[in-house]
Coordinates of C-alpha atoms in Angstrom, one line a residue:
V1 CA 122.9 65.7 118.4
I2 CA 119.7 66.3 116.3
A3 CA 119.9 68.1 113.0
A4 CA 116.4 69.0 111.9
G5 CA 114.7 71.0 109.1
S6 CA 117.3 70.9 106.4
T7 CA 117.3 69.3 103.0
G8 CA 121.1 69.5 102.7
S9 CA 120.8 71.6 99.5
R10 CA 124.3 73.1 100.0
G11 CA 127.5 71.1 100.1
A12 CA 128.7 72.2 103.6
T13 CA 125.2 71.5 105.1
K14 CA 125.2 68.1 103.4
D15 CA 128.6 67.2 104.9
F16 CA 127.4 68.3 108.3
L17 CA 124.3 66.2 108.1
R18 CA 126.4 63.2 107.1
A19 CA 128.6 63.7 110.1
V20 CA 125.6 64.0 112.4
S21 CA 124.1 60.8 111.0
R22 CA 127.2 58.8 111.8
L23 CA 127.4 59.9 115.5
P24 CA 126.4 57.2 118.1
Q25 CA 123.6 59.4 119.3
G26 CA 123.0 61.5 116.1
A27 CA 119.8 61.9 114.2
V28 CA 118.8 63.8 111.1
I29 CA 115.2 64.8 110.7
L30 CA 114.2 65.6 107.1
P31 CA 111.4 68.1 106.5
G32 CA 108.6 67.2 104.0
F33 CA 109.9 63.8 103.0
D34 CA 107.5 62.1 100.5
F35 CA 106.6 58.7 101.9
D36 CA 103.9 58.3 99.3
M37 CA 106.2 58.3 96.3
P38 CA 106.7 54.7 95.0
A39 CA 110.1 53.1 95.0
K40 CA 110.3 53.0 91.2
V41 CA 109.9 56.8 91.1
W42 CA 112.7 57.2 93.6
R43 CA 114.9 54.9 91.5
E44 CA 114.2 57.1 88.4
L45 CA 115.2 60.2 90.4
F46 CA 118.4 58.4 91.6
K47 CA 119.2 57.5 88.0
A48 CA 118.7 61.1 86.9
G49 CA 120.9 62.3 89.7
E50 CA 123.7 59.9 88.9
A51 CA 123.5 60.7 85.2
G52 CA 123.5 64.4 85.8
A53 CA 120.2 64.9 84.1
L54 CA 119.4 68.6 83.9
G55 CA 115.7 68.3 84.1
A56 CA 115.5 66.5 87.4
E57 CA 116.6 69.3 89.7
D58 CA 113.2 71.0 89.7
H59 CA 111.5 68.1 91.4
A60 CA 110.4 68.7 95.0
Q61 CA 112.3 65.6 96.4
F62 CA 115.4 65.9 94.3
R63 CA 117.5 67.4 97.2
F64 CA 116.8 64.3 99.2
V65 CA 118.1 62.2 96.4
K66 CA 121.4 64.0 96.6
L67 CA 121.4 63.8 100.4
L68 CA 120.5 60.1 100.6
A69 CA 123.2 59.3 98.1
S70 CA 125.7 61.2 100.3
L71 CA 124.4 59.3 103.4
E72 CA 124.6 56.0 101.4
M73 CA 121.0 55.3 102.2
E74 CA 117.9 54.1 100.3
P75 CA 114.6 56.0 100.5
G76 CA 113.0 52.9 102.1
E77 CA 115.4 53.2 105.0
V78 CA 114.0 56.6 106.1
R79 CA 111.5 56.1 108.9
L80 CA 108.7 58.3 110.3
W81 CA 110.1 60.1 113.3
A82 CA 106.7 60.8 114.9
D83 CA 103.4 58.9 115.4
D84 CA 101.2 61.9 114.7
S85 CA 99.0 61.5 111.6
P86 CA 99.0 64.2 108.9
P87 CA 96.0 66.4 108.6
N88 CA 95.0 64.8 105.3
A89 CA 97.0 61.8 104.3
R90 CA 95.0 61.3 101.0
R91 CA 95.9 64.8 99.9
N92 CA 99.6 64.2 100.5
A93 CA 99.4 61.1 98.3
F94 CA 97.5 63.0 95.6
V95 CA 100.0 65.9 95.6
S96 CA 102.8 63.3 95.4
L97 CA 101.1 61.8 92.3
A98 CA 100.6 65.3 90.8
L99 CA 104.3 66.3 91.3
R100 CA 105.8 63.2 89.7
P101 CA 108.9 63.9 87.5
A102 CA 108.0 65.0 84.0
P103 CA 109.3 62.0 82.2
I104 CA 107.0 59.6 84.0
T105 CA 103.8 61.7 84.2
D106 CA 102.2 58.9 82.0
Q107 CA 101.6 57.2 85.4
W108 CA 98.7 59.7 85.8
Q109 CA 96.8 57.6 83.3
Q110 CA 97.5 54.4 85.2
E111 CA 97.1 55.6 88.8
G112 CA 94.8 58.6 88.3
P113 CA 91.5 56.8 87.5
S114 CA 92.0 54.3 90.3
F115 CA 92.8 57.0 92.9
G116 CA 89.8 57.1 95.1
G117 CA 88.5 59.7 97.6
V118 CA 89.3 62.8 95.6
D119 CA 86.4 64.5 97.5
T120 CA 88.3 63.8 100.7
V121 CA 91.4 65.4 99.2
T122 CA 89.7 68.7 98.2
R123 CA 87.1 69.0 100.9
E124 CA 89.0 71.7 102.7
M125 CA 90.6 73.2 99.6
S126 CA 89.6 76.3 97.7
L127 CA 90.9 77.7 94.4
I128 CA 90.7 81.5 93.9
E129 CA 91.3 82.6 90.3
A130 CA 91.0 86.4 90.6
P131 CA 90.6 88.7 87.6
S132 CA 93.3 91.1 89.0
P133 CA 96.0 91.3 91.8
R134 CA 93.7 93.8 93.6
A135 CA 90.8 91.4 93.6
E136 CA 93.1 88.6 94.7
A137 CA 94.4 90.6 97.7
L138 CA 90.9 91.6 98.8
A139 CA 89.6 88.0 98.6
I140 CA 92.6 86.8 100.6
A141 CA 92.0 89.6 103.2
L142 CA 88.4 88.4 103.5
V143 CA 89.5 84.8 104.1
L144 CA 91.9 86.0 106.8
R145 CA 89.3 88.2 108.4
E146 CA 86.8 85.3 108.7
A147 CA 89.5 83.0 110.2
A148 CA 90.3 85.7 112.8
A149 CA 86.6 86.1 113.6
R150 CA 86.3 82.3 114.2
G151 CA 89.4 82.3 116.4
E152 CA 91.5 80.2 114.0
E153 CA 95.1 80.8 113.2
A154 CA 95.7 81.6 109.5
A155 CA 98.8 82.3 107.5
L156 CA 99.4 83.8 104.1
I157 CA 102.4 82.2 102.4
T158 CA 103.8 83.8 99.3
P159 CA 107.1 85.1 98.0
D160 CA 105.3 88.1 96.3
R161 CA 106.0 91.0 98.6
R162 CA 103.9 93.3 96.6
L163 CA 100.9 91.1 97.1
T164 CA 101.5 90.9 100.9
R165 CA 101.5 94.7 101.1
Q166 CA 98.2 94.8 99.2
V167 CA 96.7 92.3 101.6
T168 CA 98.0 94.2 104.6
A169 CA 96.4 97.4 103.2
A170 CA 93.1 95.5 102.7
L171 CA 93.1 94.2 106.2
D172 CA 93.5 97.7 107.6
R173 CA 89.8 98.2 106.6
W174 CA 88.9 96.1 109.6
R175 CA 91.8 97.3 111.8
I176 CA 93.6 94.0 111.5
E177 CA 97.4 94.2 111.7
P178 CA 98.9 90.9 110.4
D179 CA 102.1 89.6 111.9
D180 CA 104.4 89.9 108.9
S181 CA 107.6 88.0 109.3
A182 CA 109.4 90.1 106.7
G183 CA 108.4 93.5 108.1
L184 CA 108.5 96.6 105.9
P185 CA 111.5 97.2 103.7
L186 CA 113.4 100.2 105.0
P187 CA 113.4 102.1 101.7
L188 CA 109.6 102.1 101.8
S189 CA 109.5 103.6 105.3
P190 CA 109.3 107.5 105.7
P191 CA 113.0 107.9 106.7
G192 CA 114.1 105.4 104.1
R193 CA 112.1 107.2 101.4
L194 CA 113.6 110.6 102.3
L195 CA 117.2 109.4 102.4
R196 CA 116.7 107.5 99.1
H197 CA 115.2 110.5 97.4
I198 CA 118.0 112.8 98.5
A199 CA 120.6 110.4 97.4
E200 CA 118.9 110.0 94.0
L201 CA 118.6 113.8 93.5
S202 CA 122.2 114.7 94.5
G203 CA 124.0 116.1 91.4
A204 CA 120.9 115.9 89.2
K205 CA 118.9 118.7 87.7
L206 CA 115.9 119.4 90.0
T207 CA 112.4 119.5 88.5
G208 CA 109.4 121.0 90.2
A209 CA 108.1 117.5 90.9
D210 CA 111.4 116.5 92.5
L211 CA 111.5 119.5 94.8
L212 CA 107.8 119.2 95.8
A213 CA 108.3 115.5 96.6
L214 CA 111.0 116.5 99.1
L215 CA 109.0 119.4 100.6
K216 CA 105.8 117.4 100.9
H217 CA 107.5 114.5 102.7
P218 CA 105.9 113.9 106.1
L219 CA 109.3 114.3 107.8
A220 CA 110.1 117.7 106.2
N221 CA 110.2 120.6 108.7
T222 CA 109.2 118.5 111.7
G223 CA 111.9 120.1 113.9
S224 CA 110.0 123.5 114.3
D225 CA 106.5 124.7 115.2
A226 CA 106.0 126.1 111.7
R227 CA 105.0 122.9 110.0
G228 CA 101.7 124.5 109.0
D229 CA 103.4 127.5 107.4
H230 CA 105.7 125.1 105.6
L231 CA 102.8 123.2 104.1
R232 CA 101.1 126.5 103.1
H233 CA 104.2 127.8 101.3
T234 CA 104.7 124.4 99.6
R235 CA 101.1 124.5 98.3
D236 CA 101.6 128.1 97.0
L237 CA 104.8 127.0 95.3
E238 CA 103.1 124.1 93.7
L239 CA 100.4 126.3 92.3
D240 CA 103.0 128.7 90.9
V241 CA 104.9 125.7 89.3
L242 CA 101.7 124.5 87.7
R243 CA 100.7 127.9 86.4
E244 CA 104.1 129.0 85.2
G245 CA 105.2 125.6 83.9
M246 CA 108.6 125.7 85.6
A247 CA 110.6 122.9 83.9
W248 CA 113.7 123.2 86.2
V249 CA 113.8 124.7 89.7
T250 CA 116.6 127.3 90.2
T251 CA 117.5 129.5 93.1
G252 CA 116.7 132.6 90.9
A253 CA 113.2 131.3 90.1
L254 CA 112.5 130.7 93.8
D255 CA 113.8 134.1 94.7
A256 CA 111.4 135.7 92.2
W257 CA 108.5 133.7 93.6
A258 CA 109.4 134.7 97.2
Q259 CA 109.4 138.4 96.3
K260 CA 105.7 138.3 95.6
R261 CA 104.9 138.0 99.3
P262 CA 107.2 139.2 102.2
D263 CA 106.5 136.3 104.5
R264 CA 108.1 133.8 102.1
G265 CA 111.7 135.2 102.4
A266 CA 113.1 133.0 105.2
W267 CA 111.4 129.9 104.0
A268 CA 112.6 130.4 100.4
H269 CA 116.1 131.1 101.6
W270 CA 116.1 127.7 103.5
V271 CA 114.8 125.9 100.4
N272 CA 117.4 127.6 98.2
S273 CA 120.2 126.4 100.5
I274 CA 118.9 122.8 100.1
I275 CA 118.7 123.3 96.3
R276 CA 122.3 124.6 96.2
D277 CA 123.6 121.7 98.2
L278 CA 121.7 119.2 96.1
A279 CA 123.4 120.6 93.0
E280 CA 126.9 119.9 94.4
T281 CA 128.2 117.1 92.2
G282 CA 131.5 115.5 91.2
T283 CA 133.5 112.4 92.2
R284 CA 134.5 112.4 95.8
A285 CA 135.2 110.1 98.7
L286 CA 132.4 107.8 99.8
A287 CA 132.5 109.3 103.4
E288 CA 131.9 112.8 102.0
H289 CA 128.9 111.5 99.9
V290 CA 127.4 109.9 103.0
D291 CA 128.0 112.9 105.2
H292 CA 126.4 115.1 102.5
T293 CA 123.3 113.0 102.3
L294 CA 122.8 112.8 106.1
A295 CA 123.4 116.5 106.6
L296 CA 120.8 117.4 103.9
A297 CA 118.3 115.0 105.3
E298 CA 118.7 116.4 108.8
R299 CA 118.4 120.0 107.6
L300 CA 115.3 119.2 105.6
A301 CA 113.7 117.5 108.6
A302 CA 114.7 120.3 111.0
G303 CA 113.2 123.1 108.9
P304 CA 114.3 126.8 108.6
D305 CA 113.9 127.6 112.3
G306 CA 114.3 124.1 113.8
K307 CA 117.2 122.5 115.5
G308 CA 118.5 119.0 115.5
S309 CA 117.1 116.6 113.0
G310 CA 113.4 116.9 113.5
A311 CA 111.6 113.5 113.6
L312 CA 114.0 111.9 111.1
W313 CA 115.5 109.4 113.5
D314 CA 112.5 108.9 115.7
K315 CA 110.4 105.7 115.9
E316 CA 111.5 102.2 114.9
A317 CA 112.1 103.1 111.2
G318 CA 114.2 106.1 112.0
R319 CA 116.4 104.1 114.4
E320 CA 116.9 101.4 111.9
A321 CA 117.8 104.0 109.2
R322 CA 120.3 105.6 111.7
R323 CA 121.8 102.2 112.4
I324 CA 122.3 101.4 108.7
C325 CA 123.7 104.8 108.0
D326 CA 126.1 104.7 110.9
E327 CA 127.3 101.3 109.7
L328 CA 127.9 102.8 106.3
V329 CA 129.7 105.8 107.8
R330 CA 132.1 103.5 109.7
E331 CA 133.0 101.5 106.6
A332 CA 133.0 104.6 104.2
P333 CA 136.7 105.4 104.7
H334 CA 137.6 102.1 103.0
G335 CA 135.2 102.7 100.1
G336 CA 137.3 105.0 97.9
D337 CA 136.0 107.6 95.5
F338 CA 132.5 107.4 94.0
A339 CA 130.8 109.2 91.1
P340 CA 127.3 110.5 92.0
S341 CA 125.6 107.9 89.9
D342 CA 127.6 105.0 91.5
Y343 CA 127.0 106.4 95.0
R344 CA 123.3 106.5 94.4
D345 CA 123.2 102.9 93.5
L346 CA 125.4 101.9 96.4
F347 CA 123.3 103.9 99.0
V348 CA 120.0 102.5 97.8
S349 CA 121.4 98.9 97.9
V350 CA 122.6 99.5 101.5
L351 CA 119.2 100.8 102.5
N352 CA 117.6 97.7 101.0
R353 CA 119.3 95.6 103.7
G354 CA 117.1 97.1 106.4
E355 CA 113.7 96.0 107.5
V356 CA 111.3 97.6 109.9
R357 CA 108.9 95.8 112.2
D358 CA 105.7 97.7 113.0
P359 CA 105.6 98.5 116.7
V360 CA 101.8 98.0 116.8
Q361 CA 100.9 94.7 118.4
P362 CA 99.8 92.5 115.5
H363 CA 96.8 90.2 115.5
P364 CA 97.7 86.9 117.2
G365 CA 95.9 84.8 114.6
V366 CA 96.8 86.4 111.3
R367 CA 100.3 85.9 109.9
I368 CA 102.2 86.5 106.7
W369 CA 105.1 84.2 106.0
G370 CA 107.6 83.8 103.3
T371 CA 108.4 80.4 102.0
L372 CA 111.4 80.1 104.3
E373 CA 109.5 80.9 107.5
A374 CA 106.6 78.6 106.5
R375 CA 109.0 75.5 106.5
V376 CA 109.1 75.3 110.3
Q377 CA 105.6 76.6 111.3
G378 CA 102.1 75.5 111.0
V379 CA 98.6 76.9 111.4
D380 CA 94.9 75.8 110.9
L381 CA 94.4 77.6 107.6
V382 CA 97.1 78.2 105.0
I383 CA 96.7 80.5 101.9
L384 CA 99.2 79.9 99.1
A385 CA 99.0 83.0 97.0
G386 CA 100.7 84.5 93.9
L387 CA 100.7 81.0 92.3
N388 CA 101.7 82.3 88.8
E389 CA 104.8 81.5 86.8
G390 CA 107.4 84.2 87.5
S391 CA 106.1 84.7 91.0
W392 CA 105.9 81.3 92.6
P393 CA 108.1 79.8 91.3
E394 CA 110.3 82.7 90.4
T395 CA 111.8 82.8 86.9
P396 CA 115.5 81.8 87.1
P397 CA 117.7 84.8 86.2
P398 CA 119.3 84.3 82.7
D399 CA 123.0 83.6 82.6
P400 CA 124.6 85.4 79.6
W401 CA 127.9 83.5 80.0
M402 CA 127.1 79.8 80.6
N403 CA 124.3 77.5 79.6
R404 CA 122.9 74.8 81.9
K405 CA 125.2 72.1 80.6
M406 CA 128.3 74.2 81.1
R407 CA 127.3 75.1 84.6
A408 CA 126.7 71.4 85.4
E409 CA 130.1 70.4 84.0
A410 CA 131.7 73.2 86.0
G411 CA 130.1 72.0 89.2
L412 CA 128.0 75.2 89.6
L413 CA 124.4 75.3 90.8
L414 CA 121.7 75.0 88.2
P415 CA 118.8 77.5 88.0
E416 CA 116.3 74.6 88.4
R417 CA 117.7 74.0 91.9
R418 CA 115.7 77.0 93.2
I419 CA 112.6 75.8 91.4
G420 CA 113.0 72.4 93.2
L421 CA 113.3 74.1 96.6
S422 CA 110.1 76.1 95.8
A423 CA 108.3 72.9 94.8
H424 CA 109.3 71.4 98.1
D425 CA 108.0 74.4 100.0
F426 CA 104.7 74.2 98.1
Q427 CA 104.4 70.4 98.8
Q428 CA 104.9 71.0 102.5
A429 CA 102.5 74.0 102.7
I430 CA 99.7 72.3 100.8
A431 CA 99.7 69.5 103.4
A432 CA 98.0 71.8 106.0
K433 CA 94.5 71.1 107.3
S434 CA 92.7 73.8 105.3
V435 CA 94.3 75.3 102.2
V436 CA 93.4 78.1 99.9
L437 CA 95.2 78.3 96.5
S438 CA 95.1 81.7 95.0
R439 CA 96.3 83.4 91.8
S440 CA 95.3 86.3 89.5
V441 CA 94.4 85.6 85.9
R442 CA 95.8 89.0 84.8
D443 CA 98.4 91.3 86.1
E444 CA 98.9 95.0 85.2
E445 CA 100.2 94.2 81.7
S446 CA 98.9 90.9 80.4
Q447 CA 97.5 87.4 81.0
T448 CA 99.4 85.4 83.6
V449 CA 100.5 81.7 83.3
P450 CA 99.3 79.5 86.2
S451 CA 102.0 78.0 88.4
R452 CA 103.2 74.7 87.1
W453 CA 102.0 73.1 90.3
I454 CA 98.5 74.5 89.9
N455 CA 98.5 73.2 86.3
R456 CA 99.6 69.7 87.4
L457 CA 96.9 69.5 90.1
T458 CA 94.1 70.7 87.8
N459 CA 95.2 68.6 84.8
L460 CA 95.4 65.5 87.0
M461 CA 91.9 66.1 88.3
K462 CA 90.5 66.8 84.8
G463 CA 92.0 63.5 83.6
M464 CA 90.4 61.4 86.4
S465 CA 86.9 60.2 86.6
A466 CA 83.9 62.5 86.9
E467 CA 84.6 62.6 90.6
G468 CA 87.8 64.6 89.9
E469 CA 85.9 67.1 87.7
R470 CA 83.3 67.6 90.4
A471 CA 86.1 68.0 93.1
L472 CA 87.8 70.7 90.9
E473 CA 84.6 72.5 90.3
G474 CA 83.9 72.5 94.1
M475 CA 87.3 74.1 94.7
R476 CA 86.6 76.8 92.2
E477 CA 83.1 77.4 93.6
R478 CA 84.5 77.9 97.1
G479 CA 87.1 80.3 95.7
A480 CA 84.4 82.2 93.7
Y481 CA 82.5 82.8 96.9
W482 CA 85.3 84.9 98.2
L483 CA 85.7 86.7 94.9
A484 CA 81.9 87.5 95.0
L485 CA 82.3 88.9 98.5
A486 CA 85.2 91.0 97.4
G487 CA 83.2 92.3 94.5
A488 CA 80.2 93.1 96.7
L489 CA 82.5 94.9 99.2
E490 CA 83.8 97.3 96.5
A491 CA 80.6 97.6 94.5
A492 CA 79.6 101.3 94.1
D493 CA 76.0 102.5 94.0
P494 CA 74.9 103.6 90.5
V495 CA 75.4 107.3 89.9
A496 CA 73.1 109.1 87.5
P497 CA 75.1 110.9 84.8
A498 CA 75.2 114.7 85.2
P499 CA 72.9 116.6 82.8
R500 CA 74.5 118.3 79.9
P501 CA 75.8 121.7 80.9
S502 CA 73.8 124.6 79.4
P503 CA 75.2 127.8 80.9
Q504 CA 73.2 131.0 80.3
P505 CA 75.4 133.9 81.4
P506 CA 74.0 137.4 81.3
V507 CA 74.6 139.5 78.2
T508 CA 77.0 141.8 80.0
A509 CA 79.3 138.8 80.8
R510 CA 79.4 137.4 77.3
P511 CA 82.4 138.1 75.0
T512 CA 81.9 140.8 72.4
Q513 CA 84.3 139.3 69.9
L514 CA 85.8 135.9 69.0
S515 CA 88.5 134.9 66.6
V516 CA 87.8 132.8 63.6
T517 CA 89.3 129.7 65.2
Q518 CA 87.2 130.3 68.3
I519 CA 84.0 130.5 66.2
T520 CA 84.8 127.0 65.1
K521 CA 85.2 125.9 68.7
L522 CA 82.0 127.7 69.7
V523 CA 80.1 125.5 67.3
R524 CA 81.9 122.3 68.2
D525 CA 82.4 122.8 72.0
P526 CA 80.6 125.9 73.3
Y527 CA 81.3 125.0 76.9
A528 CA 85.1 125.4 76.2
I529 CA 84.4 129.0 75.2
Y530 CA 82.2 129.5 78.3
A531 CA 85.0 128.2 80.6
N532 CA 87.7 130.3 78.8
K533 CA 86.0 133.6 78.1
I534 CA 83.5 133.9 80.9
L535 CA 84.8 131.8 83.8
R536 CA 88.3 132.7 82.8
L537 CA 89.6 129.2 83.7
R538 CA 93.1 128.3 82.5
P539 CA 94.5 124.8 82.4
L540 CA 97.4 124.1 84.8
N541 CA 100.7 122.8 83.5
P542 CA 101.9 119.4 84.5
L543 CA 104.5 119.2 87.3
A544 CA 107.0 117.4 85.1
Q545 CA 106.5 119.2 81.8
T546 CA 107.8 117.4 78.8
P547 CA 109.7 119.5 76.2
D548 CA 107.2 119.1 73.4
A549 CA 107.2 121.3 70.2
S550 CA 104.9 123.9 71.8
W551 CA 107.1 124.2 74.9
R552 CA 110.3 124.5 72.9
G553 CA 108.6 127.1 70.6
T554 CA 107.6 129.2 73.6
I555 CA 111.1 129.1 75.1
L556 CA 112.7 130.1 71.7
H557 CA 110.3 133.0 71.4
R558 CA 111.1 134.2 74.9
I559 CA 114.8 134.0 74.2
M560 CA 114.5 136.0 70.9
E561 CA 112.2 138.5 72.6
R562 CA 114.8 139.3 75.3
F563 CA 117.6 139.2 72.8
V564 CA 116.0 141.8 70.5
A565 CA 114.8 144.0 73.4
E566 CA 118.3 144.1 75.1
T567 CA 120.4 144.4 71.9
P568 CA 122.4 147.7 71.9
P569 CA 122.6 149.4 68.5
E570 CA 126.5 149.3 68.4
E571 CA 126.8 145.6 69.3
A572 CA 129.1 143.6 67.0
P573 CA 127.7 140.3 65.5
A574 CA 130.2 138.2 67.3
D575 CA 129.2 139.7 70.7
G576 CA 125.5 139.3 69.8
K577 CA 126.1 135.6 69.2
A578 CA 127.7 135.1 72.5
R579 CA 125.0 137.0 74.3
L580 CA 122.3 135.0 72.5
M581 CA 123.9 131.7 73.6
A582 CA 124.2 133.1 77.2
L583 CA 120.5 133.9 77.2
A584 CA 119.7 130.4 75.9
G585 CA 121.8 128.9 78.7
E586 CA 119.7 130.8 81.3

């Protein structure tokens, strides 16, 4: 019996490995065991483990300390199980030195200056420090493209799924489809987006933006031959919403819009039926919620004249969505009653369990792995990306109830445990033949903090001899090469600024009178008067109009105008108040 590839990080797994190790023909093969770490460092880790030190769990080899203690073995008793040499033994020793436990990093000063061959360590290493996540993704895509052109196998390893999607989009420029081990999350696929949107809108007030998002969905009205008419009506409705500033979509407003043209009647009736069903709210059984969501999605996909469910359940994503929904339908009778808000959260969380693999044959030499998949696979070139604190390693979730000491005393797992596992993944991945380390200096909001492992490597190299400084500079120069290529790829040709507008309309088209405020605007911004008075351009309202002071004032004026115009002379004050409130409610 051979048990391979596990660190025994969980109690049940540790017990299983101990049982296998005691079999007459049992063997336990440990992944990423550090043979370069001195015995005295192992002893320090063993002492920290026995004393229950909270700061030792984040070390890459700490799980082996727990496992070896369970097996009643010393680190020196662990033997190499294969005769193959590692791609770069000196790099393994250097990374081992860089990842020493925090209390004994003073050993850097003792061993760092005497560590020779740093140029050998970093010869096939690059460090990309991109100014933004977009630049990082494009630089990584260029590295993968060149590797594919040379016929090498390359893999991007990162826990940052947003970054992997950006890299995939950048590779599409060269028609390269990477083999992504995680696939596409179901809620991001077309059927998943439609189902999620319907669930989120059920029972909520419908804005113009919400309705148009449903009608513009690529699966809407795919069950009939009138998809073109559907898109034309959707465009006309969007223009009307923008011009009229429709804050909330109602069936009455849509009927009024449909009466402007006779060919809109059937389509508007279909849309109104969807609006009415979306407005149905209230606490009800989970099975009823699910049936309601699926029925609405199928009607929206079928169209006003279509049958069935259109293209909703077609292709791989549709079949996966159907499978997830069927599973929820089977279990729904045991779910009890749900309020609309609770149902929305449950439905989205169930969709998040699904993943979709692209049916297109991926490129055989370009792969995207998570840290879990990278533990048991290897390629010629490895790109470790997203190396920022909070991304790799991820920030441990805060525990509002128990601090670390209380969790340790209760026998619960510490947050540092996951950091230690991430450190072990990093230590294994950086042992590849060629390695690119990548991070972005800024994200969408602020400066980022380099991953603690990047900091350890760079600080160790800076504190070594001049050879270490040169090696680090070489890594950065090789990374800057890819950033320069990415910048050149997206560089735009300079565009000469347009000349200042100087319209000269004929006298007959010029306005004959202007208000006092417009005279001021004519002096300050004459082109605004030209656009308003001569071209007769009017700004469109936003789809999601915010109820600012101007908007509220307009609504109040319309309410009072209708109230005064429709007030009969003999109406009593009490009846007038009720009618005024009814008008405001409309």
